[in-house]
mmCIF file of C-alpha atoms in Angstrom:
data_model
loop_
_atom_site.group_PDB
_atom_site.id
_atom_site.type_symbol
_atom_site.label_atom_id
_atom_site.label_comp_id
_atom_site.label_asym_id
_atom_site.label_seq_id
_atom_site.Cartn_x
_atom_site.Cartn_y
_atom_site.Cartn_z
ATOM 1 C CA MET A 1 36.030 33.960 -3.946
ATOM 2 C CA THR A 2 39.455 33.811 -4.885
ATOM 3 C CA ASP A 3 42.479 31.627 -4.204
ATOM 4 C CA GLN A 4 46.008 32.896 -3.532
ATOM 5 C CA THR A 5 46.936 33.209 -7.114
ATOM 6 C CA GLY A 6 43.697 35.551 -7.665
ATOM 7 C CA GLY A 7 42.034 32.367 -9.476
ATOM 8 C CA GLN A 8 38.257 32.042 -9.045
ATOM 9 C CA LEU A 9 37.650 29.153 -6.820
ATOM 10 C CA ALA A 10 34.719 26.588 -7.999
ATOM 11 C CA PHE A 11 32.655 24.781 -5.438
ATOM 12 C CA ASP A 12 30.305 22.072 -6.568
ATOM 13 C CA PHE A 13 27.060 22.795 -4.615
ATOM 14 C CA ASP A 14 25.531 19.386 -6.151
ATOM 15 C CA GLU A 15 28.135 17.605 -4.415
ATOM 16 C CA LEU A 16 27.550 19.656 -1.237
ATOM 17 C CA ALA A 17 24.085 18.888 -1.102
ATOM 18 C CA ARG A 18 24.389 15.416 -1.742
ATOM 19 C CA GLU A 19 26.886 14.975 1.264
ATOM 20 C CA ASP A 20 24.450 17.016 3.487
ATOM 21 C CA ALA A 21 21.766 14.579 2.100
ATOM 22 C CA ARG A 22 23.801 11.531 3.018
ATOM 23 C CA ALA A 23 24.604 12.788 6.432
ATOM 24 C CA SER A 24 20.907 12.710 7.039
ATOM 25 C CA LEU A 25 19.783 9.543 5.652
ATOM 26 C CA ASP A 26 18.616 8.423 8.639
ATOM 27 C CA GLU A 27 15.983 11.391 8.413
ATOM 28 C CA TRP A 28 14.362 10.418 4.899
ATOM 29 C CA SER A 29 10.659 9.237 5.102
ATOM 30 C CA GLY A 30 9.638 8.568 2.076
ATOM 31 C CA ALA A 31 9.651 4.789 0.403
ATOM 32 C CA PRO A 32 12.528 2.953 1.109
ATOM 33 C CA LEU A 33 15.983 3.693 -1.232
ATOM 34 C CA HIS A 34 16.183 0.139 -1.929
ATOM 35 C CA PHE A 35 13.815 -2.787 -3.379
ATOM 36 C CA THR A 36 10.602 -3.449 -1.408
ATOM 37 C CA THR A 37 7.787 -5.492 -1.983
ATOM 38 C CA ASP A 38 5.686 -3.377 0.392
ATOM 39 C CA TYR A 39 2.756 -0.886 -0.786
ATOM 40 C CA TYR A 40 3.662 2.902 -1.419
ATOM 41 C CA PRO A 41 1.947 5.080 -3.729
ATOM 42 C CA PRO A 42 3.567 6.030 -6.968
ATOM 43 C CA HIS A 43 4.494 9.485 -5.687
ATOM 44 C CA GLU A 44 6.817 8.318 -2.965
ATOM 45 C CA LEU A 45 8.062 5.755 -5.168
ATOM 46 C CA ASP A 46 9.115 8.379 -7.894
ATOM 47 C CA GLU A 47 10.829 10.476 -4.893
ATOM 48 C CA ALA A 48 12.799 7.815 -3.701
ATOM 49 C CA PHE A 49 13.964 6.864 -6.751
ATOM 50 C CA ALA A 50 14.931 10.185 -7.697
ATOM 51 C CA HIS A 51 16.507 10.865 -4.221
ATOM 52 C CA TRP A 52 18.654 7.261 -4.732
ATOM 53 C CA CYS A 53 19.600 8.872 -8.036
ATOM 54 C CA PHE A 54 20.560 12.016 -6.582
ATOM 55 C CA LEU A 55 22.592 10.762 -3.648
ATOM 56 C CA ASN A 56 24.400 8.291 -5.940
ATOM 57 C CA THR A 57 24.301 8.630 -9.690
ATOM 58 C CA HIS A 58 21.303 8.115 -12.769
ATOM 59 C CA PHE A 59 24.073 6.147 -14.405
ATOM 60 C CA ASP A 60 23.048 2.547 -14.565
ATOM 61 C CA SER A 61 20.654 3.204 -11.812
ATOM 62 C CA TYR A 62 17.850 0.798 -12.735
ATOM 63 C CA ALA A 63 20.237 -2.536 -11.907
ATOM 64 C CA SER A 64 22.571 -0.817 -9.157
ATOM 65 C CA SER A 65 19.377 0.368 -6.979
ATOM 66 C CA HIS A 66 16.772 -2.580 -7.675
ATOM 67 C CA MET A 67 14.579 0.410 -6.930
ATOM 68 C CA TRP A 68 10.627 0.441 -8.540
ATOM 69 C CA HIS A 69 11.013 2.860 -11.551
ATOM 70 C CA ARG A 70 8.284 3.674 -13.816
ATOM 71 C CA ALA A 71 7.973 1.631 -16.506
ATOM 72 C CA ILE A 72 9.749 2.496 -20.155
ATOM 73 C CA THR A 73 6.928 1.566 -22.183
ATOM 74 C CA ILE A 74 4.012 2.995 -19.800
ATOM 75 C CA PRO A 75 5.418 6.174 -18.311
ATOM 76 C CA GLY A 76 1.870 7.739 -17.031
ATOM 77 C CA ASP A 77 -1.196 6.686 -15.222
ATOM 78 C CA MET A 78 -4.362 5.470 -16.588
ATOM 79 C CA THR A 79 -7.490 6.415 -14.987
ATOM 80 C CA VAL A 80 -10.736 4.101 -14.454
ATOM 81 C CA GLY A 81 -14.209 5.848 -14.876
ATOM 82 C CA ASP A 82 -14.609 8.849 -12.898
ATOM 83 C CA GLY A 83 -11.784 8.021 -10.792
ATOM 84 C CA GLU A 84 -12.682 5.027 -8.763
ATOM 85 C CA HIS A 85 -9.486 3.316 -9.940
ATOM 86 C CA THR A 86 -5.954 3.995 -11.400
ATOM 87 C CA ALA A 87 -3.027 2.120 -13.272
ATOM 88 C CA SER A 88 0.240 3.269 -12.337
ATOM 89 C CA THR A 89 3.045 0.918 -13.892
ATOM 90 C CA PHE A 90 6.477 0.271 -12.127
ATOM 91 C CA THR A 91 9.424 -1.870 -13.029
ATOM 92 C CA ALA A 92 12.409 -3.306 -10.499
ATOM 93 C CA GLU A 93 15.467 -4.672 -12.054
ATOM 94 C CA LEU A 94 16.514 -7.308 -10.409
ATOM 95 C CA ARG A 95 18.083 -9.572 -12.904
ATOM 96 C CA PRO A 96 21.858 -10.406 -12.621
ATOM 97 C CA ARG A 97 24.398 -8.384 -14.839
ATOM 98 C CA VAL A 98 27.400 -9.763 -16.686
ATOM 99 C CA GLY A 99 29.464 -11.678 -14.667
ATOM 100 C CA GLN A 100 27.382 -10.793 -11.200
ATOM 101 C CA GLU A 101 24.753 -12.171 -9.341
ATOM 102 C CA GLY A 102 21.294 -10.597 -8.911
ATOM 103 C CA PRO A 103 18.445 -11.549 -6.598
ATOM 104 C CA GLY A 104 15.863 -12.124 -9.401
ATOM 105 C CA GLY A 105 14.567 -11.409 -12.225
ATOM 106 C CA LEU A 106 12.570 -8.212 -13.950
ATOM 107 C CA LEU A 107 9.417 -7.312 -12.146
ATOM 108 C CA THR A 108 6.096 -5.140 -12.643
ATOM 109 C CA GLN A 109 3.903 -3.364 -10.556
ATOM 110 C CA LEU A 110 1.017 -2.345 -10.975
ATOM 111 C CA ILE A 111 -0.267 0.093 -8.201
ATOM 112 C CA CYS A 112 -4.396 1.391 -7.879
ATOM 113 C CA GLU A 113 -3.518 4.437 -5.326
ATOM 114 C CA PRO A 114 -7.393 5.262 -4.725
ATOM 115 C CA CYS A 115 -7.652 1.490 -3.023
ATOM 116 C CA GLU A 116 -4.225 1.250 -1.835
ATOM 117 C CA TRP A 117 -3.713 -1.683 -3.824
ATOM 118 C CA HIS A 118 -1.078 -3.328 -5.690
ATOM 119 C CA ALA A 119 0.324 -6.388 -7.665
ATOM 120 C CA ILE A 120 3.636 -7.471 -8.351
ATOM 121 C CA ASN A 121 4.777 -10.354 -10.852
ATOM 122 C CA GLU A 122 7.681 -11.118 -12.863
ATOM 123 C CA ASP A 123 5.523 -11.714 -15.614
ATOM 124 C CA GLU A 124 4.148 -8.516 -16.711
ATOM 125 C CA ASN A 125 0.900 -9.826 -18.207
ATOM 126 C CA HIS A 126 0.151 -11.539 -14.985
ATOM 127 C CA ALA A 127 0.374 -8.321 -13.518
ATOM 128 C CA VAL A 128 -1.725 -6.563 -15.996
ATOM 129 C CA GLU A 129 -4.279 -9.460 -15.789
ATOM 130 C CA ALA A 130 -4.330 -9.106 -11.712
ATOM 131 C CA TRP A 131 -4.872 -5.083 -11.975
ATOM 132 C CA HIS A 132 -7.909 -6.132 -14.263
ATOM 133 C CA ASP A 133 -9.009 -8.251 -11.821
ATOM 134 C CA HIS A 134 -9.469 -5.735 -9.562
ATOM 135 C CA ALA A 135 -10.756 -2.922 -11.490
ATOM 136 C CA PHE A 136 -12.711 -4.935 -14.049
ATOM 137 C CA PRO A 137 -13.914 -7.864 -12.467
ATOM 138 C CA ASN A 138 -16.189 -9.360 -15.218
ATOM 139 C CA TRP A 139 -13.454 -8.624 -17.880
ATOM 140 C CA ARG A 140 -12.586 -12.125 -18.676
ATOM 141 C CA ASP A 141 -16.066 -12.435 -20.094
ATOM 142 C CA LEU A 142 -15.732 -9.432 -22.855
ATOM 143 C CA PRO A 143 -15.936 -11.069 -26.149
ATOM 144 C CA VAL A 144 -12.596 -11.581 -28.138
ATOM 145 C CA ILE A 145 -12.477 -9.177 -31.115
ATOM 146 C CA PRO A 146 -11.894 -12.008 -34.239
ATOM 147 C CA THR A 147 -8.743 -12.526 -36.357
ATOM 148 C CA GLN A 148 -11.214 -11.138 -39.542
ATOM 149 C CA ILE A 149 -11.333 -7.683 -38.065
ATOM 150 C CA ARG A 150 -8.449 -4.896 -38.380
ATOM 151 C CA VAL A 151 -8.255 -3.250 -35.067
ATOM 152 C CA ARG A 152 -5.827 -0.992 -35.754
ATOM 153 C CA SER A 153 -4.079 1.387 -38.573
ATOM 154 C CA GLU A 154 -1.136 3.579 -38.804
ATOM 155 C CA SER A 155 -3.856 6.431 -37.294
ATOM 156 C CA GLY A 156 -5.314 4.507 -34.602
ATOM 157 C CA LEU A 157 -8.319 2.181 -34.310
ATOM 158 C CA THR A 158 -10.096 1.389 -37.344
ATOM 159 C CA LYS A 159 -13.803 2.271 -37.947
ATOM 160 C CA LEU A 160 -14.295 -1.752 -38.808
ATOM 161 C CA ALA A 161 -13.256 -2.329 -35.171
ATOM 162 C CA THR A 162 -14.955 0.481 -33.481
ATOM 163 C CA ALA A 163 -18.499 -0.386 -35.062
ATOM 164 C CA TRP A 164 -17.678 -4.286 -33.774
ATOM 165 C CA ILE A 165 -16.734 -2.964 -30.196
ATOM 166 C CA ALA A 166 -19.665 -1.035 -30.380
ATOM 167 C CA GLU A 167 -22.058 -3.556 -31.277
ATOM 168 C CA HIS A 168 -20.781 -6.378 -28.998
ATOM 169 C CA TYR A 169 -19.215 -5.068 -26.179
ATOM 170 C CA PRO A 170 -21.455 -4.251 -22.807
ATOM 171 C CA VAL A 171 -22.392 -0.604 -22.594
ATOM 172 C CA GLU A 172 -21.407 -0.371 -18.811
ATOM 173 C CA ALA A 173 -17.648 -1.772 -20.561
ATOM 174 C CA GLN A 174 -17.526 0.866 -22.565
ATOM 175 C CA VAL A 175 -15.686 3.771 -20.311
ATOM 176 C CA PRO A 176 -12.450 5.275 -19.760
ATOM 177 C CA GLY A 177 -9.736 2.765 -19.131
ATOM 178 C CA ALA A 178 -11.559 -0.166 -19.838
ATOM 179 C CA PRO A 179 -10.171 -3.061 -21.908
ATOM 180 C CA ILE A 180 -10.542 -4.743 -25.175
ATOM 181 C CA ILE A 181 -9.517 -8.262 -26.208
ATOM 182 C CA THR A 182 -8.146 -9.370 -29.472
ATOM 183 C CA ALA A 183 -7.368 -12.381 -31.393
ATOM 184 C CA ARG A 184 -3.654 -12.594 -31.528
ATOM 185 C CA ALA A 185 -0.581 -14.334 -34.006
ATOM 186 C CA PRO A 186 0.363 -17.339 -31.906
ATOM 187 C CA HIS A 187 3.603 -14.748 -30.715
ATOM 188 C CA GLY A 188 1.199 -11.604 -30.059
ATOM 189 C CA THR A 189 1.244 -12.497 -26.449
ATOM 190 C CA ARG A 190 1.672 -8.938 -24.484
ATOM 191 C CA HIS A 191 -1.132 -7.128 -23.302
ATOM 192 C CA VAL A 192 -0.914 -3.457 -24.702
ATOM 193 C CA ALA A 193 -1.513 -0.559 -22.783
ATOM 194 C CA GLY A 194 -3.296 2.469 -24.143
ATOM 195 C CA TYR A 195 -4.680 0.483 -27.284
ATOM 196 C CA SER A 196 -8.745 -0.045 -26.482
ATOM 197 C CA PRO A 197 -10.612 3.236 -27.577
ATOM 198 C CA TRP A 198 -11.167 4.304 -24.236
ATOM 199 C CA GLY A 199 -7.197 4.492 -23.318
ATOM 200 C CA GLY A 200 -7.041 0.974 -21.738
ATOM 201 C CA TYR A 201 -5.634 -2.235 -22.520
ATOM 202 C CA ASP A 202 -5.785 -4.443 -25.495
ATOM 203 C CA LEU A 203 -5.731 -7.674 -24.045
ATOM 204 C CA SER A 204 -3.950 -10.720 -26.286
ATOM 205 C CA ALA A 205 -6.514 -13.393 -26.471
ATOM 206 C CA THR A 206 -3.424 -15.585 -27.651
ATOM 207 C CA ALA A 207 -1.828 -14.803 -23.822
ATOM 208 C CA LEU A 208 -5.427 -15.561 -22.114
ATOM 209 C CA ASP A 209 -5.871 -18.524 -24.207
ATOM 210 C CA ARG A 210 -9.209 -17.482 -25.151
ATOM 211 C CA PRO A 211 -10.420 -18.277 -29.157
ATOM 212 C CA ALA A 212 -12.735 -15.701 -30.793
ATOM 213 C CA GLN A 213 -15.996 -16.387 -31.485
ATOM 214 C CA ALA A 214 -16.930 -18.437 -34.240
ATOM 215 C CA SER A 215 -18.942 -16.473 -36.012
ATOM 216 C CA THR A 216 -19.040 -12.798 -36.953
ATOM 217 C CA PRO A 217 -21.845 -10.442 -38.380
ATOM 218 C CA SER A 218 -21.638 -9.214 -41.884
ATOM 219 C CA LYS A 219 -19.449 -6.490 -43.387
ATOM 220 C CA ARG A 220 -22.491 -4.291 -43.472
ATOM 221 C CA ALA A 221 -23.450 -4.814 -40.412
ATOM 222 C CA LEU A 222 -20.188 -4.017 -38.593
ATOM 223 C CA THR A 223 -19.829 -0.747 -41.176
ATOM 224 C CA ARG A 224 -23.038 0.614 -40.272
ATOM 225 C CA ALA A 225 -22.842 3.997 -39.182
ATOM 226 C CA LEU A 226 -22.965 4.877 -35.233
ATOM 227 C CA PRO A 227 -24.865 7.287 -33.720
ATOM 228 C CA GLN A 228 -21.732 9.083 -32.448
ATOM 229 C CA PRO A 229 -17.741 8.709 -32.562
ATOM 230 C CA LEU A 230 -16.716 6.167 -29.961
ATOM 231 C CA SER A 231 -14.490 7.561 -27.924
ATOM 232 C CA PRO A 232 -13.732 8.046 -24.163
ATOM 233 C CA ALA A 233 -15.567 11.262 -24.061
ATOM 234 C CA ALA A 234 -18.474 9.723 -25.737
ATOM 235 C CA GLY A 235 -18.924 6.504 -23.297
ATOM 236 C CA PRO A 236 -21.763 6.644 -20.866
ATOM 237 C CA ALA A 237 -20.914 8.528 -17.559
ATOM 238 C CA ARG A 238 -21.016 5.475 -14.864
ATOM 239 C CA PRO A 239 -20.258 5.796 -11.178
ATOM 240 C CA ALA A 240 -18.423 2.439 -11.092
ATOM 241 C CA PRO A 241 -16.925 0.796 -14.010
ATOM 242 C CA VAL A 242 -18.212 -2.846 -13.179
ATOM 243 C CA LEU A 243 -18.648 -5.358 -16.114
ATOM 244 C CA GLY A 244 -21.610 -6.810 -16.233
ATOM 245 C CA ALA A 245 -23.157 -4.857 -13.544
#
């Protein structure tokens, strides 16, 4: 189509689509397009945030929408065992911006979709711990890996830590998604996702106020060869990843 001067008319089809979407907001049936504390499955929260950004803009969308969005540091989902539990991590930005008031702080939400369960907390560690209470009821009884054991190197979990974990952690605790607890420096308090041998959390004993055990086996005992590599694939298949069962 051309105008009277013969020039090509330009249509912003995205803006036309946005206008149509705004006109039919009352037909939106997914998660709400605003902050909520109600349970919604991860895919509905993803779709709602994407729709808000389509209607408005991606610019400053976290603070402007106050909606749940995938945590920047943990963008994917974690599966426990054969899928009995999952962990999907979202954050909602409710902190005030410069010169403005805000409704709250930076909230963290962990979702277990198979159970339609979720936990929300302003302290990320507390939300992570609540999820472990849900998925691994006896996780607090796991031994703390002592400070003498270097847990990770640039290439991943060290052989010494792998051997120590294999010897001291219950077999039922060595399943995909299971955590470890490590002694940390005084300021090493964050629970870190994906740092256990099975893709679970490396939980901070400092944050949990848990001391490491007083004595450790000899280095020779720690470094002896394992029957097979310690990995999620090598972990025993269990119908339910409940610790201490």
